[in-house]
mmCIF file of C-alpha atoms in Angstrom:
data_model
loop_
_atom_site.group_PDB
_atom_site.id
_atom_site.type_symbol
_atom_site.label_atom_id
_atom_site.label_comp_id
_atom_site.label_asym_id
_atom_site.label_seq_id
_atom_site.Cartn_x
_atom_site.Cartn_y
_atom_site.Cartn_z
ATOM 1 C CA SER A 1 46.011 -20.626 54.387
ATOM 2 C CA PRO A 2 43.495 -21.934 51.825
ATOM 3 C CA ARG A 3 40.711 -20.183 53.701
ATOM 4 C CA PHE A 4 42.601 -16.935 53.421
ATOM 5 C CA ILE A 5 43.019 -17.338 49.668
ATOM 6 C CA ALA A 6 39.343 -18.217 49.307
ATOM 7 C CA LEU A 7 38.307 -15.143 51.243
ATOM 8 C CA CYS A 8 40.716 -12.810 49.573
ATOM 9 C CA PRO A 9 40.083 -13.106 45.848
ATOM 10 C CA THR A 10 42.783 -11.178 44.157
ATOM 11 C CA THR A 11 41.593 -8.485 41.816
ATOM 12 C CA LEU A 12 45.044 -8.284 40.317
ATOM 13 C CA SER A 13 44.946 -9.598 36.797
ATOM 14 C CA SER A 14 47.987 -10.521 34.764
ATOM 15 C CA SER A 15 46.983 -8.096 32.051
ATOM 16 C CA SER A 16 47.101 -4.993 34.246
ATOM 17 C CA SER A 17 50.307 -3.057 34.456
ATOM 18 C CA GLY A 18 52.788 -3.517 37.287
ATOM 19 C CA ARG A 19 52.233 0.026 38.438
ATOM 20 C CA ALA A 20 48.516 -0.491 38.968
ATOM 21 C CA ASP A 21 49.298 -3.702 40.874
ATOM 22 C CA GLU A 22 51.668 -1.843 43.121
ATOM 23 C CA GLU A 23 49.128 0.886 43.772
ATOM 24 C CA GLU A 24 46.444 -1.675 44.588
ATOM 25 C CA GLN A 25 48.799 -3.551 46.903
ATOM 26 C CA ARG A 26 49.681 -0.316 48.681
ATOM 27 C CA LEU A 27 45.980 0.509 49.189
ATOM 28 C CA ARG A 28 45.309 -3.015 50.462
ATOM 29 C CA SER A 29 48.128 -2.890 52.960
ATOM 30 C CA ASP A 30 47.113 0.559 54.198
ATOM 31 C CA LEU A 31 43.472 -0.529 54.698
ATOM 32 C CA ARG A 32 44.590 -3.797 56.317
ATOM 33 C CA GLU A 33 47.019 -2.127 58.695
ATOM 34 C CA ARG A 34 44.248 0.164 59.908
ATOM 35 C CA PHE A 35 41.982 -2.829 60.458
ATOM 36 C CA LEU A 36 44.626 -4.738 62.396
ATOM 37 C CA ARG A 37 45.223 -1.666 64.580
ATOM 38 C CA THR A 38 41.472 -1.542 65.241
ATOM 39 C CA LEU A 39 41.599 -5.172 66.429
ATOM 40 C CA LEU A 40 44.620 -4.329 68.578
ATOM 41 C CA SER A 41 42.790 -1.502 70.301
ATOM 42 C CA MET A 42 39.777 -3.798 70.793
ATOM 43 C CA THR A 43 41.878 -6.348 72.706
ATOM 44 C CA ASP A 44 40.880 -6.719 76.369
ATOM 45 C CA LYS A 45 37.961 -4.321 75.999
ATOM 46 C CA GLN A 46 34.310 -4.972 76.769
ATOM 47 C CA VAL A 47 32.718 -5.433 73.383
ATOM 48 C CA GLU A 48 29.052 -5.727 72.540
ATOM 49 C CA PHE A 49 28.322 -8.224 69.787
ATOM 50 C CA ASN A 50 25.198 -7.699 67.767
ATOM 51 C CA MET A 51 24.196 -11.081 66.337
ATOM 52 C CA HIS A 52 21.398 -12.399 64.151
ATOM 53 C CA GLU A 53 17.793 -12.335 65.433
ATOM 54 C CA LYS A 54 18.634 -9.176 67.392
ATOM 55 C CA VAL A 55 20.654 -11.117 69.965
ATOM 56 C CA ARG A 56 23.111 -8.904 71.827
ATOM 57 C CA VAL A 57 25.892 -10.333 73.965
ATOM 58 C CA ARG A 58 28.796 -8.752 75.786
ATOM 59 C CA ALA A 59 32.255 -10.197 76.192
ATOM 60 C CA ARG A 60 35.911 -9.252 76.622
ATOM 61 C CA PHE A 61 37.572 -9.345 73.205
ATOM 62 C CA GLY A 62 40.686 -11.469 72.861
ATOM 63 C CA ALA A 63 41.656 -11.990 69.254
ATOM 64 C CA SER A 64 40.541 -12.738 65.740
ATOM 65 C CA ASP A 65 42.091 -15.143 63.265
ATOM 66 C CA ILE A 66 43.748 -13.631 60.187
ATOM 67 C CA ASP A 67 40.842 -14.230 57.881
ATOM 68 C CA VAL A 68 38.337 -12.871 60.413
ATOM 69 C CA LEU A 69 36.315 -16.086 60.640
ATOM 70 C CA ASN A 70 36.311 -16.423 64.435
ATOM 71 C CA PHE A 71 36.603 -14.141 67.433
ATOM 72 C CA GLN A 72 38.087 -15.429 70.647
ATOM 73 C CA VAL A 73 36.371 -13.840 73.660
ATOM 74 C CA SER A 74 36.348 -14.232 77.442
ATOM 75 C CA ASP A 75 33.515 -13.902 79.964
ATOM 76 C CA LEU A 76 30.810 -14.098 77.330
ATOM 77 C CA GLU A 77 27.531 -12.991 78.885
ATOM 78 C CA THR A 78 24.914 -15.212 77.255
ATOM 79 C CA PRO A 79 21.225 -15.499 78.165
ATOM 80 C CA LEU A 80 22.149 -18.888 79.687
ATOM 81 C CA GLY A 81 24.949 -17.600 81.877
ATOM 82 C CA VAL A 82 28.545 -16.479 81.634
ATOM 83 C CA GLN A 83 30.856 -18.544 79.447
ATOM 84 C CA ARG A 84 34.450 -18.160 80.624
ATOM 85 C CA GLU A 85 36.046 -18.695 77.215
ATOM 86 C CA ALA A 86 34.326 -18.827 73.841
ATOM 87 C CA LEU A 87 34.785 -18.601 70.099
ATOM 88 C CA LEU A 88 32.227 -16.628 68.127
ATOM 89 C CA ARG A 89 31.865 -17.389 64.442
ATOM 90 C CA SER A 90 32.005 -14.109 62.584
ATOM 91 C CA GLN A 91 29.285 -15.378 60.218
ATOM 92 C CA ASP A 92 26.903 -15.214 63.202
ATOM 93 C CA VAL A 93 27.909 -11.658 64.056
ATOM 94 C CA ILE A 94 26.506 -8.594 62.284
ATOM 95 C CA SER A 95 28.453 -5.960 64.149
ATOM 96 C CA CYS A 96 30.429 -5.342 67.284
ATOM 97 C CA SER A 97 31.076 -2.108 69.142
ATOM 98 C CA PHE A 98 33.294 -0.789 71.900
ATOM 99 C CA GLU A 99 34.500 2.473 73.399
ATOM 100 C CA LEU A 100 38.067 3.662 73.224
ATOM 101 C CA MET B 1 26.141 -2.518 41.645
ATOM 102 C CA LEU B 2 28.847 -4.885 42.796
ATOM 103 C CA GLN B 3 28.290 -6.586 46.150
ATOM 104 C CA TRP B 4 30.091 -4.816 48.962
ATOM 105 C CA SER B 5 32.511 -7.675 49.624
ATOM 106 C CA ASP B 6 33.408 -7.995 45.934
ATOM 107 C CA ARG B 7 34.509 -4.395 45.503
ATOM 108 C CA SER B 8 38.104 -3.372 44.897
ATOM 109 C CA PRO B 9 40.438 -1.697 47.402
ATOM 110 C CA GLN B 10 40.185 1.472 45.310
ATOM 111 C CA GLN B 11 36.410 1.503 45.749
ATOM 112 C CA TRP B 12 36.673 0.865 49.496
ATOM 113 C CA ARG B 13 39.341 3.559 49.852
ATOM 114 C CA GLU B 14 36.869 6.150 48.561
ATOM 115 C CA PHE B 15 34.745 5.647 51.682
ATOM 116 C CA VAL B 16 37.603 6.211 54.136
ATOM 117 C CA ASN B 17 37.173 9.395 56.210
ATOM 118 C CA GLN B 18 33.591 9.901 54.937
ATOM 119 C CA GLU B 19 30.566 10.114 57.208
ATOM 120 C CA VAL B 20 28.403 7.184 56.113
ATOM 121 C CA CYS B 21 25.299 5.156 56.843
ATOM 122 C CA VAL B 22 25.915 1.403 56.581
ATOM 123 C CA THR B 23 22.894 -0.808 56.027
ATOM 124 C CA ALA B 24 23.368 -4.388 57.201
ATOM 125 C CA ARG B 25 21.315 -7.526 57.098
ATOM 126 C CA ASP B 26 17.998 -7.355 59.009
ATOM 127 C CA GLN B 27 17.797 -3.696 57.836
ATOM 128 C CA GLN B 28 19.993 -2.502 60.675
ATOM 129 C CA ARG B 29 21.649 0.861 60.113
ATOM 130 C CA PHE B 30 24.890 2.192 61.512
ATOM 131 C CA GLU B 31 26.218 5.731 61.172
ATOM 132 C CA GLY B 32 29.730 6.984 61.679
ATOM 133 C CA ARG B 33 32.983 7.944 59.998
ATOM 134 C CA VAL B 34 34.839 5.241 58.079
ATOM 135 C CA PHE B 35 38.287 4.522 59.514
ATOM 136 C CA THR B 36 38.951 1.589 57.211
ATOM 137 C CA VAL B 37 37.503 -1.310 55.256
ATOM 138 C CA ASP B 38 39.320 -4.586 55.848
ATOM 139 C CA PRO B 39 40.433 -5.863 52.419
ATOM 140 C CA VAL B 40 40.179 -9.491 53.618
ATOM 141 C CA SER B 41 36.731 -9.569 55.227
ATOM 142 C CA ALA B 42 35.297 -6.318 53.759
ATOM 143 C CA SER B 43 34.363 -5.315 57.316
ATOM 144 C CA VAL B 44 33.737 -1.615 57.842
ATOM 145 C CA VAL B 45 35.199 0.178 60.868
ATOM 146 C CA LEU B 46 33.147 3.230 61.886
ATOM 147 C CA VAL B 47 34.196 5.811 64.457
ATOM 148 C CA SER B 48 31.820 8.197 66.228
ATOM 149 C CA PHE B 49 33.064 11.205 68.144
ATOM 150 C CA LEU B 50 30.568 12.241 70.783
ATOM 151 C CA GLU B 51 31.016 15.303 72.916
ATOM 152 C CA HIS B 52 32.102 14.623 76.499
ATOM 153 C CA GLU B 53 32.211 10.893 75.813
ATOM 154 C CA CYS B 54 34.788 8.353 74.723
ATOM 155 C CA PRO B 55 34.934 7.852 70.972
ATOM 156 C CA SER B 56 32.994 4.735 70.058
ATOM 157 C CA VAL B 57 33.997 2.222 67.411
ATOM 158 C CA LYS B 58 31.722 -0.124 65.477
ATOM 159 C CA VAL B 59 32.882 -2.934 63.247
ATOM 160 C CA ILE B 60 30.260 -4.127 60.765
ATOM 161 C CA LEU B 61 31.224 -7.527 59.373
ATOM 162 C CA GLY B 62 31.653 -7.523 55.606
ATOM 163 C CA HIS B 63 29.341 -10.494 55.027
ATOM 164 C CA ALA B 64 26.444 -8.565 56.602
ATOM 165 C CA VAL B 65 26.889 -5.261 54.731
ATOM 166 C CA THR B 66 24.223 -4.669 52.087
ATOM 167 C CA ASP B 67 24.699 -0.976 51.336
ATOM 168 C CA VAL B 68 26.891 2.008 52.260
ATOM 169 C CA GLN B 69 25.705 5.568 51.628
ATOM 170 C CA ILE B 70 27.915 8.621 52.001
ATOM 171 C CA LEU B 71 26.307 11.307 54.182
ATOM 172 C CA ALA B 72 29.112 13.877 54.376
ATOM 173 C CA SER B 73 32.740 14.246 53.371
ATOM 174 C CA GLY B 74 35.587 14.245 55.839
ATOM 175 C CA THR B 75 38.312 16.820 56.265
ATOM 176 C CA GLU B 76 42.021 16.594 57.005
ATOM 177 C CA GLU B 77 41.145 17.325 60.629
ATOM 178 C CA THR B 78 38.727 14.368 60.912
ATOM 179 C CA GLU B 79 41.319 12.081 59.280
ATOM 180 C CA ARG B 80 43.989 13.268 61.712
ATOM 181 C CA ARG B 81 41.678 12.759 64.717
ATOM 182 C CA MET B 82 40.808 9.205 63.678
ATOM 183 C CA LYS B 83 44.418 8.290 63.004
ATOM 184 C CA SER B 84 45.469 9.601 66.402
ATOM 185 C CA LEU B 85 43.073 7.102 68.023
ATOM 186 C CA PHE B 86 44.620 4.014 66.462
ATOM 187 C CA LEU B 87 47.974 4.696 64.882
ATOM 188 C CA PRO B 88 51.190 5.102 66.821
ATOM 189 C CA ASP B 89 52.642 8.551 66.671
ATOM 190 C CA ARG B 90 55.162 8.231 63.873
ATOM 191 C CA THR B 91 56.771 11.540 64.619
ATOM 192 C CA GLN B 92 57.780 10.646 68.163
ATOM 193 C CA VAL B 93 61.405 11.199 69.058
ATOM 194 C CA LEU B 94 63.031 7.866 69.760
ATOM 195 C CA SER B 95 66.404 9.167 70.899
ATOM 196 C CA LYS B 96 67.690 12.419 72.291
#
């Protein structure tokens, strides 16, 4: 998607050798696989989201889009009540934590 | 120094398996061992092993990271422990 390309500026330049490209691609895929597995293990868990202005909310994690712009969550516990289904913009989130 | 989200996969890879302190926006600090840095969002995944408790995982979104300091180096054992939390066991026997 265009958003994905915008968020993933390639550091591969045409002048670098093919070997270096391959090495960089391998590193990228290894780091990315680990991240995707983290998201997988987060699925269906109670996650605490630490947002701006020291706002903390809890919710059950569902999924993230590929470019990590939104998180889909269920039973979001907000100061105004529980929201059954919600999307959190990742730009509003500083960190999130859960237990394995 | 290059902004965290503009660094290269090689630079991120150097933090994997290290005990670090991540400083985020609003001067919040997070400590733990780096499992990975997402190459798309530059988000850092930290794992903390606490005695008699479940391992806890923190994801600090790349856009909020301002600084990452290495506190201590990891070992093969710490790398193996982290991997066993997330990665499927590749050595499992699939047929008898």
